[in-house]
């Protein structure tokens, strides 16, 4: 961690010129495919602790609901804390994300918060950040093989997978029922380091039942590479699943359960089932509590999801930003679990929460995350 206090003081006087340099001009012209937002904080931030320094926030895409929420939450919280924010979405395109980050660095951002598209693709651009003494917080997804990363803030992703696996064990009563039960597996983008934890956490629970023959994967597609979904895209999950249904489940064979790592892939699975499957409706897992998926949970088409309250993650990251800027230490970080190839990155893990038809109202509506109307 580096001292940022002096640069914080200097920056107050530079906000206006930074605003011009970072965000508006550079990123809009050089990365036209992506969305970009830069705004100065409101003048009357009584409790703000930041001195208007420019923080770059790089999100992977606007295509998935959660990144819009993450980006907007981060922006709002950072601005409320007195920072200026250059928020960019990279349309799930790695070169776009790299060039947006380059522009943030060139434009005077003093700290970068990055949810990477591909954890392994940012090493080179982040060398520039390191040279300029710009700290980097890896947001939700760990950035691999770069020693420019100061902190990592995420949810406990292994626990996400574990909860999905345990739900399946419970629902099928795998410890007592004779089975066998048919299961298929859909996970996410192979370049997203989180996939190792989602898939790994779930498979650590389920593999013994597969070995025992109680869970049968008729497609034979079990390895991570075979069950991955590029960019976590709903369409890609749907077409792979349509092929699975037509090859293995179109003759009256029941599919009992689909382990889907997140909601965008679960949506693809449900679309494929609705269009092509005539057997008994399977258990379908998910993660994120996206609006479309909560609606499917209410309609009985998806069995569970995992609620990752992006407001909590955003607040934690703002705390990290503040601590870095003030040269303070952050207490209570996990300093053992997340090695990005250059060493362990001190990490903060938010808790993922199981969600289903029985508790979604309390979790999502009572907490103000969604309104009743959002889910109708
Ligand atoms: C996030 C998940 C999300 C997925 C697809 C992962 O890195 O942790 O919450 O569903 O990306 O965007």
Coordinates of C-alpha atoms and ligand atoms in Angstrom, one line a residue:
X1 CA 0.0 0.0 0.0
X2 CA 1.3 3.4 -0.8
X3 CA 0.8 6.8 0.8
X4 CA -1.7 8.8 -1.1
X5 CA -2.3 11.7 1.2
X6 CA 0.0 14.2 -0.5
X7 CA -1.4 13.4 -3.9
X8 CA -4.9 13.7 -2.4
X9 CA -4.2 17.3 -1.4
X10 CA -2.6 18.1 -4.7
X11 CA -5.6 16.6 -6.5
X12 CA -8.2 18.9 -5.1
X13 CA -6.8 21.7 -7.2
X14 CA -6.6 19.5 -10.3
X15 CA -10.1 18.1 -10.4
X16 CA -11.3 20.3 -13.2
X17 CA -8.4 19.4 -15.5
X18 CA -8.6 15.7 -14.6
X19 CA -12.2 15.7 -15.5
X20 CA -11.4 16.8 -19.0
X21 CA -8.5 14.4 -19.3
X22 CA -10.1 11.2 -18.0
X23 CA -13.4 9.9 -19.2
X24 CA -15.2 12.2 -21.5
X25 CA -12.8 12.9 -24.3
X26 CA -10.4 10.0 -24.4
X27 CA -12.7 7.1 -23.6
X28 CA -15.6 8.1 -25.7
X29 CA -13.6 8.6 -28.9
X30 CA -11.3 5.6 -28.4
X31 CA -13.8 3.1 -27.2
X32 CA -17.0 4.0 -28.9
X33 CA -18.6 0.6 -28.5
X34 CA -18.7 0.9 -24.8
X35 CA -20.6 3.0 -22.4
X36 CA -18.9 5.6 -20.3
X37 CA -19.9 8.0 -17.6
X38 CA -17.9 10.6 -15.8
X39 CA -19.4 13.1 -13.3
X40 CA -18.0 15.4 -10.7
X41 CA -19.4 14.8 -7.2
X42 CA -22.1 17.1 -5.9
X43 CA -20.8 20.3 -4.2
X44 CA -22.5 19.8 -0.9
X45 CA -21.1 16.5 0.2
X46 CA -21.0 17.3 3.9
X47 CA -19.8 14.0 5.2
X48 CA -17.5 13.3 2.2
X49 CA -14.0 12.1 3.0
X50 CA -12.5 12.1 -0.5
X51 CA -10.9 15.2 -1.9
X52 CA -12.4 14.9 -5.4
X53 CA -9.7 12.5 -6.6
X54 CA -10.5 10.7 -9.8
X55 CA -11.3 7.0 -9.4
X56 CA -11.5 4.8 -12.5
X57 CA -14.2 2.1 -12.3
X58 CA -14.0 -0.5 -15.1
X59 CA -16.9 -2.9 -15.4
X60 CA -17.1 -5.8 -17.9
X61 CA -20.4 -5.3 -19.6
X62 CA -23.8 -3.7 -19.5
X63 CA -25.4 -6.8 -21.0
X64 CA -25.8 -8.5 -17.6
X65 CA -28.0 -6.9 -15.0
X66 CA -25.5 -7.2 -12.1
X67 CA -22.7 -5.2 -13.6
X68 CA -25.0 -2.2 -14.3
X69 CA -26.0 -2.4 -10.6
X70 CA -22.4 -2.8 -9.5
X71 CA -21.2 0.1 -11.6
X72 CA -24.0 2.5 -10.5
X73 CA -23.7 1.5 -6.8
X74 CA -19.9 2.1 -6.9
X75 CA -20.3 5.4 -8.7
X76 CA -23.0 6.7 -6.3
X77 CA -21.1 5.5 -3.2
X78 CA -17.7 6.9 -4.4
X79 CA -19.3 10.3 -5.3
X80 CA -21.1 10.4 -1.9
X81 CA -17.6 9.9 -0.3
X82 CA -16.3 12.9 -2.3
X83 CA -14.6 11.3 -5.2
X84 CA -15.0 11.9 -8.9
X85 CA -15.7 8.7 -10.9
X86 CA -14.9 7.6 -14.4
X87 CA -17.2 4.6 -14.9
X88 CA -16.8 2.5 -18.0
X89 CA -18.4 -0.6 -19.3
X90 CA -16.3 -2.7 -21.8
X91 CA -19.0 -4.5 -23.8
X92 CA -17.4 -7.9 -22.8
X93 CA -14.6 -7.0 -25.2
X94 CA -11.0 -7.4 -23.8
X95 CA -9.3 -4.9 -26.0
X96 CA -12.0 -2.3 -25.1
X97 CA -11.4 -2.9 -21.4
X98 CA -7.6 -2.6 -21.9
X99 CA -8.0 0.7 -23.8
X100 CA -10.5 2.1 -21.3
X101 CA -8.0 1.3 -18.5
X102 CA -5.2 2.9 -20.5
X103 CA -7.3 6.0 -20.9
X104 CA -8.1 6.1 -17.2
X105 CA -4.3 5.9 -16.4
X106 CA -3.4 8.5 -19.0
X107 CA -6.3 10.7 -17.8
X108 CA -5.1 11.0 -14.2
X109 CA -7.2 8.4 -12.4
X110 CA -5.5 7.9 -9.0
X111 CA -6.9 4.5 -8.3
X112 CA -8.6 1.8 -10.4
X113 CA -11.4 -0.5 -9.4
X114 CA -11.6 -3.3 -12.1
X115 CA -14.0 -6.2 -12.6
X116 CA -12.1 -7.9 -15.4
X117 CA -13.6 -9.6 -18.4
X118 CA -10.7 -12.1 -18.5
X119 CA -8.6 -12.3 -15.3
X120 CA -5.4 -13.0 -17.3
X121 CA -5.5 -10.2 -19.9
X122 CA -4.7 -7.1 -17.9
X123 CA -1.1 -7.7 -16.8
X124 CA 0.5 -5.4 -19.4
X125 CA -1.8 -2.5 -19.0
X126 CA -1.6 -2.7 -15.2
X127 CA 2.2 -2.4 -15.4
X128 CA 1.5 1.2 -16.5
X129 CA -0.6 1.6 -13.4
X130 CA 2.2 0.3 -11.2
X131 CA 4.7 2.6 -12.8
X132 CA 2.5 5.5 -11.9
X133 CA 1.9 4.3 -8.4
X134 CA -1.8 3.8 -9.1
X135 CA -3.4 1.2 -6.8
X136 CA -5.7 -1.4 -8.2
X137 CA -8.6 -3.0 -6.5
X138 CA -9.8 -6.2 -8.2
X139 CA -13.6 -6.1 -8.0
X140 CA -15.6 -9.3 -7.8
X141 CA -13.2 -11.2 -10.1
X142 CA -9.5 -11.7 -9.3
X143 CA -7.0 -10.2 -11.7
X144 CA -4.4 -12.9 -12.3
X145 CA -0.6 -12.7 -12.7
X146 CA -0.3 -9.0 -12.0
X147 CA 1.6 -7.6 -9.0
X148 CA -0.2 -4.3 -9.5
X149 CA -3.2 -5.5 -7.6
X150 CA -3.4 -4.1 -4.1
X151 CA -6.7 -5.6 -2.8
X152 CA -9.5 -7.9 -3.9
X153 CA -13.1 -7.4 -2.9
X154 CA -15.6 -10.1 -3.7
X155 CA -18.2 -12.5 -2.4
X156 CA -17.1 -15.9 -1.1
X157 CA -17.4 -17.6 -4.4
X158 CA -16.5 -21.1 -3.2
X159 CA -19.3 -20.8 -0.8
X160 CA -21.6 -19.9 -3.7
X161 CA -20.8 -23.2 -5.5
X162 CA -21.0 -25.1 -2.2
X163 CA -24.5 -23.7 -1.5
X164 CA -25.7 -24.7 -4.9
X165 CA -24.3 -28.2 -4.5
X166 CA -25.8 -28.6 -1.0
X167 CA -29.2 -27.5 -2.2
X168 CA -29.1 -30.2 -4.9
X169 CA -28.1 -32.8 -2.3
X170 CA -30.9 -31.7 0.0
X171 CA -33.6 -31.5 -2.7
X172 CA -32.9 -34.9 -4.1
X173 CA -32.2 -36.3 -0.6
X174 CA -29.1 -37.8 -2.1
X175 CA -27.9 -39.4 1.2
X176 CA -31.1 -41.5 1.5
X177 CA -32.8 -41.8 -1.9
X178 CA -31.7 -44.6 -4.2
X179 CA -31.6 -42.6 -7.4
X180 CA -30.1 -42.6 -9.9
X181 CA -30.9 -39.0 -10.8
X182 CA -30.0 -37.3 -14.1
X183 CA -28.0 -34.1 -13.8
X184 CA -26.5 -31.6 -16.3
X185 CA -24.0 -28.9 -15.6
X186 CA -23.6 -25.4 -17.0
X187 CA -20.9 -23.0 -15.7
X188 CA -19.5 -19.7 -16.8
X189 CA -16.7 -18.1 -18.8
X190 CA -13.4 -20.0 -18.6
X191 CA -11.5 -16.7 -18.4
X192 CA -13.3 -15.7 -15.2
X193 CA -11.4 -16.9 -12.2
X194 CA -14.6 -17.0 -10.2
X195 CA -15.7 -20.0 -12.3
X196 CA -13.0 -22.1 -10.6
X197 CA -14.7 -21.4 -7.3
X198 CA -18.3 -21.7 -8.4
X199 CA -17.7 -24.9 -10.3
X200 CA -15.2 -26.2 -7.8
X201 CA -17.3 -25.5 -4.8
X202 CA -20.4 -27.2 -6.3
X203 CA -18.4 -30.2 -7.7
X204 CA -16.6 -30.8 -4.4
X205 CA -20.1 -31.4 -3.0
X206 CA -21.6 -33.3 -5.9
X207 CA -18.6 -35.4 -7.3
X208 CA -18.9 -38.1 -4.7
X209 CA -22.5 -38.7 -5.7
X210 CA -21.5 -38.8 -9.4
X211 CA -18.7 -41.3 -8.5
X212 CA -21.2 -43.4 -6.6
X213 CA -23.6 -43.4 -9.6
X214 CA -26.4 -41.6 -7.8
X215 CA -26.0 -38.6 -10.0
X216 CA -25.7 -39.4 -13.7
X217 CA -24.6 -36.9 -16.3
X218 CA -26.0 -38.4 -19.4
X219 CA -24.3 -36.0 -21.8
X220 CA -21.0 -37.0 -20.3
X221 CA -20.1 -33.3 -20.1
X222 CA -18.6 -32.8 -16.7
X223 CA -15.2 -31.3 -17.1
X224 CA -15.0 -27.5 -16.6
X225 CA -14.0 -27.0 -20.2
X226 CA -17.0 -29.0 -21.5
X227 CA -19.6 -27.2 -19.3
X228 CA -18.2 -23.6 -19.7
X229 CA -20.2 -20.8 -21.3
X230 CA -18.3 -18.1 -23.1
X231 CA -19.0 -14.6 -21.6
X232 CA -21.7 -16.2 -19.4
X233 CA -24.0 -15.6 -22.4
X234 CA -27.7 -16.7 -22.1
X235 CA -27.8 -17.5 -25.8
X236 CA -24.8 -19.7 -25.6
X237 CA -26.1 -21.6 -22.6
X238 CA -29.4 -22.0 -24.3
X239 CA -28.1 -23.5 -27.5
X240 CA -25.8 -25.9 -25.7
X241 CA -28.7 -27.0 -23.6
X242 CA -31.0 -27.4 -26.6
X243 CA -28.5 -29.8 -28.1
X244 CA -28.3 -31.7 -24.8
X245 CA -32.1 -32.0 -24.6
X246 CA -32.4 -33.2 -28.1
X247 CA -29.6 -35.8 -27.8
X248 CA -30.4 -37.2 -24.3
X249 CA -33.8 -36.1 -23.0
X250 CA -36.2 -36.1 -25.9
X251 CA -37.3 -39.7 -25.6
X252 CA -39.2 -39.3 -22.3
X253 CA -36.0 -39.6 -20.2
X254 CA -36.4 -37.2 -17.2
X255 CA -33.8 -34.6 -16.3
X256 CA -33.8 -34.2 -12.6
X257 CA -31.5 -31.3 -12.0
X258 CA -29.4 -28.7 -13.7
X259 CA -26.5 -27.2 -11.9
X260 CA -26.3 -23.7 -13.4
X261 CA -23.6 -21.5 -11.9
X262 CA -25.4 -18.2 -12.3
X263 CA -28.7 -16.6 -13.4
X264 CA -27.7 -15.6 -17.0
X265 CA -26.9 -19.3 -17.8
X266 CA -29.9 -20.5 -15.8
X267 CA -32.1 -18.3 -18.0
X268 CA -30.6 -20.0 -21.1
X269 CA -31.4 -23.4 -19.6
X270 CA -35.0 -22.5 -18.7
X271 CA -35.5 -21.1 -22.2
X272 CA -34.3 -24.3 -23.7
X273 CA -36.4 -26.5 -21.4
X274 CA -39.5 -24.4 -22.2
X275 CA -39.0 -24.8 -25.9
X276 CA -37.9 -28.4 -26.1
X277 CA -38.4 -30.5 -23.0
X278 CA -41.5 -32.5 -22.1
X279 CA -40.5 -34.4 -19.0
X280 CA -40.9 -33.4 -15.3
X281 CA -39.5 -30.0 -14.6
X282 CA -36.0 -30.2 -13.1
X283 CA -34.4 -28.4 -10.2
X284 CA -32.4 -25.5 -11.7
X285 CA -29.9 -23.5 -9.6
X286 CA -28.6 -20.0 -10.2
X287 CA -26.8 -17.0 -8.7
X288 CA -27.3 -13.2 -8.6
X289 CA -31.1 -12.8 -8.1
X290 CA -31.5 -11.1 -11.5
X291 CA -35.0 -9.7 -12.0
X292 CA -35.8 -12.2 -14.8
X293 CA -34.6 -15.1 -12.6
X294 CA -36.5 -14.0 -9.5
X295 CA -39.6 -13.9 -11.7
X296 CA -38.8 -17.5 -12.8
X297 CA -38.3 -18.5 -9.2
X298 CA -41.8 -17.1 -8.4
X299 CA -43.2 -19.0 -11.4
X300 CA -41.5 -22.2 -10.3
X301 CA -39.1 -22.4 -13.3
X302 CA -35.9 -21.8 -11.3
X303 CA -35.5 -23.4 -7.9
X304 CA -33.0 -21.1 -6.2
X305 CA -30.5 -18.3 -6.6
X306 CA -27.8 -16.7 -4.6
X307 CA -28.3 -13.1 -3.4
X308 CA -25.1 -11.1 -3.7
X309 CA -26.0 -7.7 -2.4
X310 CA -23.9 -5.4 -4.6
X311 CA -24.6 -2.6 -2.2
X312 CA -22.5 -4.3 0.4
X313 CA -19.6 -5.0 -2.0
X314 CA -19.7 -1.4 -3.2
X315 CA -19.5 0.0 0.4
X316 CA -16.6 -2.3 1.1
X317 CA -14.7 -1.1 -2.0
X318 CA -15.3 2.5 -1.1
X319 CA -13.8 1.8 2.4
X320 CA -10.8 0.3 0.6
X321 CA -10.5 3.3 -1.7
X322 CA -10.6 5.6 1.3
X323 CA -8.1 3.6 3.3
X324 CA -5.7 3.6 0.3
X325 CA -6.1 7.3 -0.3
X326 CA -5.4 8.1 3.3
X327 CA -2.5 5.6 3.6
X328 CA -4.4 3.6 6.2
X329 CA -4.3 -0.2 6.8
X330 CA -7.5 -2.2 6.4
X331 CA -8.3 -4.7 9.1
X332 CA -10.0 -8.0 8.8
X333 CA -8.9 -9.1 5.3
X334 CA -8.4 -12.7 4.2
X335 CA -4.7 -13.0 3.6
X336 CA -4.6 -16.7 2.7
X337 CA -7.1 -17.7 0.0
X338 CA -6.6 -15.7 -3.1
X339 CA -3.2 -16.0 -4.7
X340 CA -3.2 -14.4 -8.2
X341 CA 0.1 -16.0 -9.3
X342 CA 2.2 -13.2 -7.9
X343 CA 1.3 -13.8 -4.3
X344 CA -1.7 -13.7 -2.0
X345 CA -3.9 -10.6 -2.6
X346 CA -5.5 -9.4 0.7
X347 CA -9.2 -9.9 0.1
X348 CA -12.5 -9.0 1.6
X349 CA -15.2 -11.6 1.2
X350 CA -18.9 -10.6 1.4
X351 CA -21.3 -13.3 2.3
X352 CA -23.5 -14.8 -0.4
X353 CA -27.0 -15.6 0.8
X354 CA -29.3 -18.5 -0.4
X355 CA -32.5 -17.2 -2.0
X356 CA -35.6 -19.1 -3.1
X357 CA -39.4 -18.6 -3.3
X358 CA -39.7 -18.7 0.5
X359 CA -37.3 -15.9 1.4
X360 CA -37.0 -13.7 -1.7
X361 CA -39.5 -11.1 -0.4
X362 CA -37.6 -10.6 2.8
X363 CA -34.2 -10.5 1.1
X364 CA -34.9 -8.5 -2.0
X365 CA -38.0 -6.4 -1.4
X366 CA -37.9 -5.7 2.4
X367 CA -34.2 -4.7 2.0
X368 CA -35.1 -2.3 -0.8
X369 CA -33.0 -4.1 -3.4
X370 CA -36.1 -4.4 -5.7
X371 CA -39.6 -3.0 -5.5
X372 CA -42.6 -5.3 -5.8
X373 CA -43.2 -3.7 -9.2
X374 CA -39.8 -4.8 -10.5
X375 CA -40.8 -8.4 -10.0
X376 CA -44.2 -8.3 -11.7
Ligands
LIG1 C1 -19.8 -13.0 -11.0 C2 -21.3 -13.5 -11.0 C3 -21.9 -13.3 -12.4 C4 -21.0 -13.7 -13.5 C5 -21.5 -13.3 -14.8 C6 -19.1 -13.6 -12.1 O1 -17.7 -13.2 -12.1 O2 -19.2 -13.3 -9.7 O3 -22.0 -12.9 -10.0 O4 -23.1 -14.0 -12.5 O5 -19.7 -13.2 -13.3 O6 -21.5 -12.0 -14.9

